[in-house]
XYZ file of C-alpha atoms in Angstrom:
253
model
C -16.442 3.442 -13.424
C -13.707 3.536 -16.051
C -14.396 1.276 -19.004
C -11.705 -1.353 -19.538
C -10.597 -3.302 -22.577
C -9.118 -6.768 -22.152
C -7.620 -9.082 -24.723
C -5.172 -11.954 -25.157
C -1.782 -11.322 -26.758
C 1.295 -13.378 -27.541
C 4.720 -12.349 -26.254
C 7.736 -13.810 -28.030
C 10.392 -15.067 -25.618
C 13.757 -16.738 -26.078
C 12.058 -20.096 -25.499
C 8.851 -19.682 -27.484
C 5.645 -17.699 -27.217
C 3.972 -16.768 -23.944
C 0.269 -16.083 -24.070
C -0.804 -13.214 -21.844
C -3.845 -11.198 -20.844
C -3.699 -7.436 -21.370
C -6.066 -4.901 -19.870
C -6.142 -1.112 -20.149
C -8.597 1.755 -19.844
C -10.735 2.472 -22.868
C -8.839 4.882 -25.093
C -5.486 5.224 -26.769
C -3.389 6.078 -23.724
C -0.560 6.233 -23.036
C -0.933 4.569 -19.648
C 1.653 3.697 -16.980
C 2.576 0.040 -17.432
C 2.299 -2.774 -14.908
C 3.616 -6.327 -15.127
C 1.315 -8.645 -13.155
C 2.790 -11.989 -12.087
C 0.347 -14.849 -11.504
C 0.111 -17.255 -8.594
C 0.691 -20.992 -9.008
C -2.885 -21.659 -10.137
C -2.076 -19.716 -13.269
C -3.681 -17.303 -15.672
C -7.451 -17.645 -15.287
C -10.638 -15.556 -15.082
C -10.022 -14.378 -11.515
C -6.619 -12.926 -12.412
C -8.156 -11.283 -15.454
C -10.701 -9.626 -13.151
C -7.884 -8.402 -10.929
C -6.070 -7.009 -13.963
C -9.259 -5.293 -15.076
C -9.629 -3.643 -11.673
C -6.066 -2.383 -11.837
C -6.547 -1.191 -15.415
C -9.649 0.748 -14.361
C -7.345 2.835 -12.164
C -5.487 4.008 -15.259
C -2.864 1.355 -15.988
C -1.831 -0.876 -18.870
C -1.571 -4.333 -17.279
C 0.171 -7.391 -18.742
C -0.492 -10.787 -17.097
C 1.730 -13.437 -18.725
C 1.161 -17.175 -18.521
C 4.387 -18.047 -16.707
C 3.756 -21.735 -17.453
C 3.612 -21.141 -21.216
C 6.273 -23.790 -21.888
C 3.695 -26.383 -20.806
C 0.900 -24.946 -22.944
C -1.460 -22.033 -23.306
C -3.696 -21.009 -20.416
C -5.478 -22.641 -18.780
C -2.574 -25.065 -18.518
C -4.353 -26.914 -15.695
C -8.112 -27.372 -15.700
C -9.375 -25.596 -12.596
C -12.727 -25.705 -10.837
C -14.630 -22.446 -10.551
C -13.816 -22.447 -6.840
C -10.646 -24.041 -5.459
C -11.400 -25.604 -2.089
C -8.945 -27.509 0.126
C -10.134 -30.859 -1.237
C -9.150 -29.847 -4.771
C -5.656 -28.610 -3.944
C -3.728 -31.933 -3.729
C -4.858 -33.076 -7.173
C -4.139 -29.676 -8.693
C -0.668 -29.450 -7.206
C 0.189 -32.890 -8.566
C -0.103 -31.217 -11.961
C 1.348 -27.846 -10.986
C 4.478 -28.896 -9.088
C 6.322 -30.440 -12.057
C 5.854 -27.171 -13.948
C 7.065 -25.153 -10.972
C 10.147 -27.325 -10.568
C 10.995 -26.986 -14.252
C 11.293 -23.198 -13.974
C 14.747 -21.729 -13.425
C 15.707 -18.206 -12.365
C 17.620 -17.823 -15.622
C 14.652 -18.832 -17.755
C 12.222 -16.741 -15.753
C 14.384 -13.635 -16.038
C 14.837 -14.236 -19.747
C 11.043 -14.269 -19.923
C 10.890 -11.103 -17.818
C 13.068 -9.341 -20.363
C 10.520 -10.248 -23.033
C 7.565 -9.061 -20.915
C 9.266 -5.766 -20.107
C 10.188 -5.381 -23.766
C 6.584 -5.953 -24.833
C 5.419 -3.239 -22.452
C 8.156 -0.860 -23.600
C 7.166 -1.372 -27.236
C 3.414 -1.044 -26.707
C 1.976 2.184 -28.118
C -0.450 2.131 -25.196
C 2.347 2.353 -22.615
C 3.688 5.555 -21.145
C 7.460 5.788 -21.203
C 9.627 5.088 -18.210
C 10.010 2.260 -15.702
C 7.085 -0.011 -14.911
C 5.375 -1.262 -11.782
C 5.167 -4.937 -10.868
C 2.732 -6.820 -8.690
C 2.997 -10.523 -7.911
C 1.097 -13.140 -5.945
C 2.377 -16.329 -4.306
C 5.154 -17.467 -6.678
C 4.661 -14.153 -8.468
C 5.902 -12.209 -5.449
C 9.289 -13.851 -5.850
C 9.235 -13.070 -9.552
C 8.450 -9.430 -8.763
C 11.455 -9.159 -6.451
C 13.722 -11.056 -8.809
C 12.692 -8.897 -11.773
C 13.250 -5.686 -9.802
C 16.757 -6.879 -8.922
C 17.596 -8.135 -12.407
C 16.299 -5.131 -14.367
C 16.584 -2.230 -11.905
C 16.540 0.419 -14.627
C 13.209 -0.907 -15.917
C 11.287 -1.163 -12.630
C 10.064 1.776 -10.543
C 8.033 -0.186 -8.011
C 7.319 -3.791 -7.118
C 4.889 -5.391 -4.706
C 4.411 -8.953 -3.563
C 1.482 -10.483 -1.723
C 1.466 -13.781 0.203
C 4.812 -14.572 -1.366
C 6.486 -17.957 -0.979
C 10.138 -18.515 -0.065
C 11.221 -14.955 -0.727
C 14.207 -15.272 1.614
C 15.136 -18.927 1.886
C 18.623 -20.342 2.449
C 18.891 -21.392 -1.199
C 21.783 -20.038 -3.236
C 19.347 -18.434 -5.672
C 16.814 -17.023 -3.188
C 15.197 -13.806 -4.500
C 16.251 -11.730 -1.465
C 19.905 -12.081 -2.476
C 19.213 -9.567 -5.255
C 18.323 -6.840 -2.741
C 21.560 -4.975 -3.392
C 20.618 -4.497 -7.045
C 17.125 -3.109 -6.432
C 16.421 0.591 -7.038
C 12.610 0.326 -7.085
C 10.356 1.044 -4.121
C 9.110 -2.272 -2.718
C 6.093 -3.364 -0.709
C 5.499 -6.866 0.643
C 2.424 -8.054 2.534
C 2.810 -11.429 4.185
C 0.112 -13.554 5.791
C 0.686 -14.618 9.369
C -1.008 -17.963 8.659
C 1.428 -18.893 5.887
C 3.916 -21.745 6.158
C 5.388 -20.757 2.781
C 6.819 -17.567 4.324
C 7.757 -18.321 7.944
C 8.883 -15.672 10.423
C 12.575 -16.376 9.898
C 12.207 -15.648 6.183
C 10.181 -12.499 6.855
C 12.982 -11.277 9.132
C 15.677 -12.264 6.640
C 13.933 -10.376 3.824
C 13.514 -7.286 5.994
C 17.181 -7.322 6.964
C 18.359 -7.787 3.369
C 16.275 -4.874 2.104
C 17.241 -2.633 5.014
C 20.951 -3.434 4.733
C 20.807 -2.711 0.991
C 19.158 0.669 1.558
C 16.074 -0.261 -0.459
C 13.038 1.965 0.014
C 10.510 -0.568 1.199
C 7.805 -1.604 3.609
C 7.037 -5.151 4.728
C 3.842 -5.889 6.633
C 2.171 -8.965 8.065
C -1.598 -9.183 7.643
C -2.950 -10.703 10.851
C -5.325 -13.602 10.448
C -4.722 -13.919 6.699
C -3.757 -17.152 4.969
C -1.555 -17.866 1.977
C -3.579 -16.811 -1.069
C -5.706 -14.197 0.698
C -6.149 -12.110 -2.458
C -7.551 -14.955 -4.546
C -11.357 -14.809 -4.484
C -11.737 -18.092 -6.372
C -10.061 -20.025 -3.551
C -10.937 -20.925 0.029
C -7.954 -18.858 1.227
C -9.631 -15.597 0.206
C -9.885 -12.938 2.897
C -11.965 -9.965 1.777
C -10.529 -7.547 4.327
C -6.930 -8.470 3.567
C -7.614 -8.361 -0.170
C -8.995 -4.831 0.049
C -6.028 -3.768 2.146
C -3.803 -5.140 -0.604
C -5.584 -2.985 -3.182
C -5.187 0.122 -1.037
C -1.457 -0.419 -0.601
C -0.808 -1.463 -4.199
C -2.599 1.519 -5.705
C -0.866 3.908 -3.306
C 2.523 2.443 -4.287
C 1.866 2.893 -7.983
C 0.427 6.386 -7.484
C 3.685 7.379 -5.765
C 6.040 5.846 -8.275
C 4.535 5.613 -11.753
C 4.000 8.508 -14.119
C 0.285 9.378 -14.161
């Protein structure tokens, strides 16, 4: 098992300072870089464990606190295990932060995250990979479309509203994407209904994007998150298989 180092860093953005977790294999590198976008529950020990697992495969992984404008992580106090009874109270705190985020601000932040990775002496040169979960899947797609020269691959898992009818829906950036994309939806997920799955597929296909979209049968929104009741071990392992294969194909070893 590859030894991994993890630490907290600060990333200066146009709007302040975003705290972030960084993980990488033991050693000086350089390592291919990955930007890891959190789900709505935020930067927390479970996401750090996921970053560590990815780092153990040979990557430098940056997990920013997307909610940094509201405070350093943990922005919301979370239980060790998030069950359905806890969700309403948590989302009362989370939703105002979500609504305060704008595509412009998020992509300004993305520029800072990508810049931090580009400047890190631990990072190998060249475009990065991105993985995102829940809200992070939309950020992965949006970042790939906003900074196509900086992104070689992007993946999103149990994404929410990736192809809505909103004027700023992430799928509208499909024509700008040059990265290889992979999306894994859950078939028990009201946040990404069939019509949006079809709309995303059509947008990527029409734009000529190299991509694959799959639906994991029986999985629920949040299936990768082992600290929640939505966790599905089989679907989570399938996600790891596909994510690592994507990065092996597209990122410099």
